[in-house]
Amino acid sequence: MRIRARVEGTVQGVGFRPYVYRLAGELGCSGHVFNDARGVVVEVEAGAAEVERFLTRLPAEAPPLARVERVMTEPVPATGSSGFTIVESPAGGEPSALVSPDTATCAECLEELFDPADRRYRYPFVNCTNCGPRFTIVRGVPYDRPLTTMAGFRMCDACQAEYDDPADRRFHAQPNACPACGPRVRLLGSDADDAVRAAADALRGGAILAVKGMGGYHLACRADHEWAVAALRGRKHREDKPFALMAPNLVAARALVELGTEEETLLVARERPIVLARRRPGAPVASAVAPRSPDLGVMLPYSPLHHLLLAEVDLPLVLTSGNVSDEPIAYRDEDAVTRLAGIADAFLVHDRPIHTRTDDSVVRAVAGRPLMLRRSRGYVPTNIDLPVPAKRHVLACGAELKSTFCLARGSRAWVGHHIGDLSNYETLRAFTEGIEHFERLFAVAPAVVAHDLHPDYLSTRFAHEREGVELIAVQHHHAHLAACLAEHGETGPAVGAIYDGTGYGTDGTVWGGELLRGDLVSFERIGALYPVRMPGGEAAIRQPWRMACAWLVAADAAPPPTVRSRDGWEQVSGLARTGFASPVTTSVGRLFDAVAALCGVRDEVNYEGQAAIELEAACDPVEEGAYPLGPDLDPRELVGAVVADLERGVGVGVVAARFHNAVAAATAEACTRAGEGTVVLAGGVFANRRLLERTRALLESRGLRVLVPERLPPGDGGISYGQAAVAAARTR
Ligand SMILES: [Zn+2]
Ligand SMILES: [Zn+2]
Ligand SMILES: [Zn+2]
């Protein structure tokens, strides 16, 4: 019998056709396979039992990078064919199926890397159809070598033979290379034969090394070297924000952090994100790696170069973005050498260009599920589908901090890589270039452009500059709600507790502690945190003690000993009282800031969310008490109780825990009263593990369904996708 099978999903550029070729050969089926506009088409001919076996194994044993969403089969007349062939694709193949994310070195390539008898022994660019760079090297479509940054490298005969052989695991592996024909690594200013060994020696001696990775330059040093880590911090002008670590292997990672099953799964996954996990007491890291943080961010090597370097150093390294302060990560060679010259003692570079800058992704496990904190390398550009397909092509411009963009066509949406804060020329350029790149890669020509309500966001202005499109403004917290619903394939209605730092409200004030009832199309605000002043406006974001001041004024409470002697206290209290230069906010993020400052945990921040992170870290894990806070979310009495406890000398750990418990209980109560069966918890504040786990458990114990962002960050990295979901639903 002969069957035609149409396979849909991520099945192009992932070794699917050679896989089909091998499977058919193994089962003695004849026929052919080719790519077309919608995926892969296979025809197989053999006895009924063989064909059935073929169809069972086809989705089940698909190559690791493939994602089979659907297989549709129909019988066709037998032709008496013999042999199995891979047929050239008809023109007009859908480009969306062609670009997969960058993927960690696979086990087979690793074996070659460390096998002295292999021709790629210690070759830092070994890759195959199942692994290696993809998104970061693609310059255009179709995804073919000339349109990648490998274009300048001509394959040698041996590589070309692998590339051309359907039975080879490097069949059509676009970045295929070897020491004879591919990119080379070198240590700038050194003539060492083995650049990686020389770099490793420098690292072991305490040097700071700039290393060109997959999506950009990293800065590396020994994680256990106090002087080196402190010097790196000083030279990078990065005060407190924790540094990520790369451990040589899983055993070394276990010595750094406590790893549950979920964390280990994330750590070894082919996306290779940075996994935030609880620091082990006595972990061999310098104190400057992550000051005051109970967690460490750890990842495992993901490129052959990392594998070689880490195997050689055999110690955990700090591996942080190659930049100064908050600038975007450097990825162009000349620019990197200029910008990082004052930081790095040496540069380990190579000559394979990076086309798109991508940062490492960051993820945390909460209650046994992944919680994405930064979605970039390894995950981008995998599509995340929309529950309501976009009738016209959509561009969604996102927010301002932790910015991403999103393009949508039909039921597919592509969220771009993490761009960072859209505050300077570099990030704005990365944003606009990224959008153009995605428009080409995925054949999206936006007719609808969604943006935040905030009139002054650069992303909003960018949207307004697009001509001949329909503009759709989406309220910030509605976008958070919609993003979470849509990634779970839902359309609502639901009630959402959306807690974050800042979002422009429909009334022009600063929202950030919102109870919304809504669906993908619209929402109503059914509750909000009691509004207070932000004394001095933006300054109150950088200086949590100002928010402490505002909350004490609102609660009519006297300052506790932790803050009372602070310079400027009287003046700022005056601003809070009169409202001069002090906009009103309902932000839960700012309430966390205020309590952190009252507790003396942090009165000024030098990275976003720092006060809340340190307040969470301070929590006494066994404290079960809670301050008074009702479902009306008016924390004035709570603030009074915090002050009374602090006056009484109650420990900060207990106060912090009682505060978290109160917010969780009040949130659960408020959501329950809304009377919807489904609850969404989203917004950057829910990156807080204690708050999220408690709120979720309380809601679930009452029989409610709780949806939490998983594949996209709860913070503003998910906003663009939420805007796209709303735009698609509204233009239906
Ligand atoms: Zn491989
Ligand atoms: Zn070669
Ligand atoms: Zn937000």
Coordinates of N, CA, C and O and ligand atoms in Angstrom, one line a residue, residues 119-120 123 145 154-160 162 176-182, ligand 2:
R119 N 38.5 13.7 13.5 CA 39.1 14.9 12.7 C 38.6 16.2 13.3 O 39.1 17.2 13.0
R120 N 37.6 16.2 14.2 CA 37.2 17.4 14.8 C 37.6 17.4 16.3 O 37.0 18.2 17.1
Y123 N 37.9 20.8 18.2 CA 37.5 21.8 17.3 C 36.3 22.6 17.8 O 35.2 22.1 18.0
R145 N 23.1 28.1 3.6 CA 24.4 28.6 4.0 C 24.8 30.0 3.5 O 25.3 30.8 4.3
R154 N 34.2 28.2 2.9 CA 33.8 27.2 1.9 C 34.1 25.8 2.5 O 35.2 25.6 3.0
M155 N 33.2 24.9 2.4 CA 33.3 23.6 3.0 C 34.4 22.8 2.2 O 34.5 22.9 1.0
C156 N 35.3 22.1 3.0 CA 36.3 21.2 2.3 C 35.5 20.0 1.8 O 34.4 19.8 2.0
D157 N 36.2 19.2 1.1 CA 35.6 18.0 0.4 C 34.9 17.1 1.5 O 33.8 16.6 1.3
A158 N 35.6 16.9 2.6 CA 35.1 16.0 3.6 C 33.8 16.5 4.2 O 32.8 15.8 4.3
C159 N 33.8 17.8 4.5 CA 32.6 18.4 5.0 C 31.4 18.4 4.0 O 30.3 18.2 4.3
Q160 N 31.8 18.8 2.7 CA 30.8 18.8 1.7 C 30.1 17.5 1.5 O 28.9 17.4 1.3
E162 N 29.7 15.1 3.8 CA 28.7 14.9 4.9 C 27.5 15.7 4.6 O 26.3 15.2 4.8
N176 N 27.9 23.5 9.2 CA 28.9 22.4 9.2 C 30.3 23.0 8.9 O 30.5 23.8 8.0
A177 N 31.3 22.5 9.6 CA 32.7 23.0 9.5 C 33.7 22.0 10.2 O 33.2 21.2 10.9
C178 N 34.9 22.2 9.9 CA 36.0 21.4 10.5 C 37.2 22.3 10.6 O 37.3 23.4 10.0
P179 N 38.3 21.8 11.2 CA 39.5 22.6 11.4 C 40.1 23.0 10.0 O 40.8 24.0 9.9
A180 N 39.8 22.2 9.0 CA 40.5 22.5 7.7 C 39.7 23.6 7.0 O 40.4 24.3 6.2
C181 N 38.5 23.8 7.2 CA 37.7 24.8 6.4 C 36.9 25.8 7.2 O 36.4 26.7 6.6
G182 N 36.7 25.6 8.5 CA 35.8 26.4 9.3 C 36.4 27.5 10.0 O 37.6 27.9 9.9
Ligands
ZN2 ZN 35.8 20.9 6.5

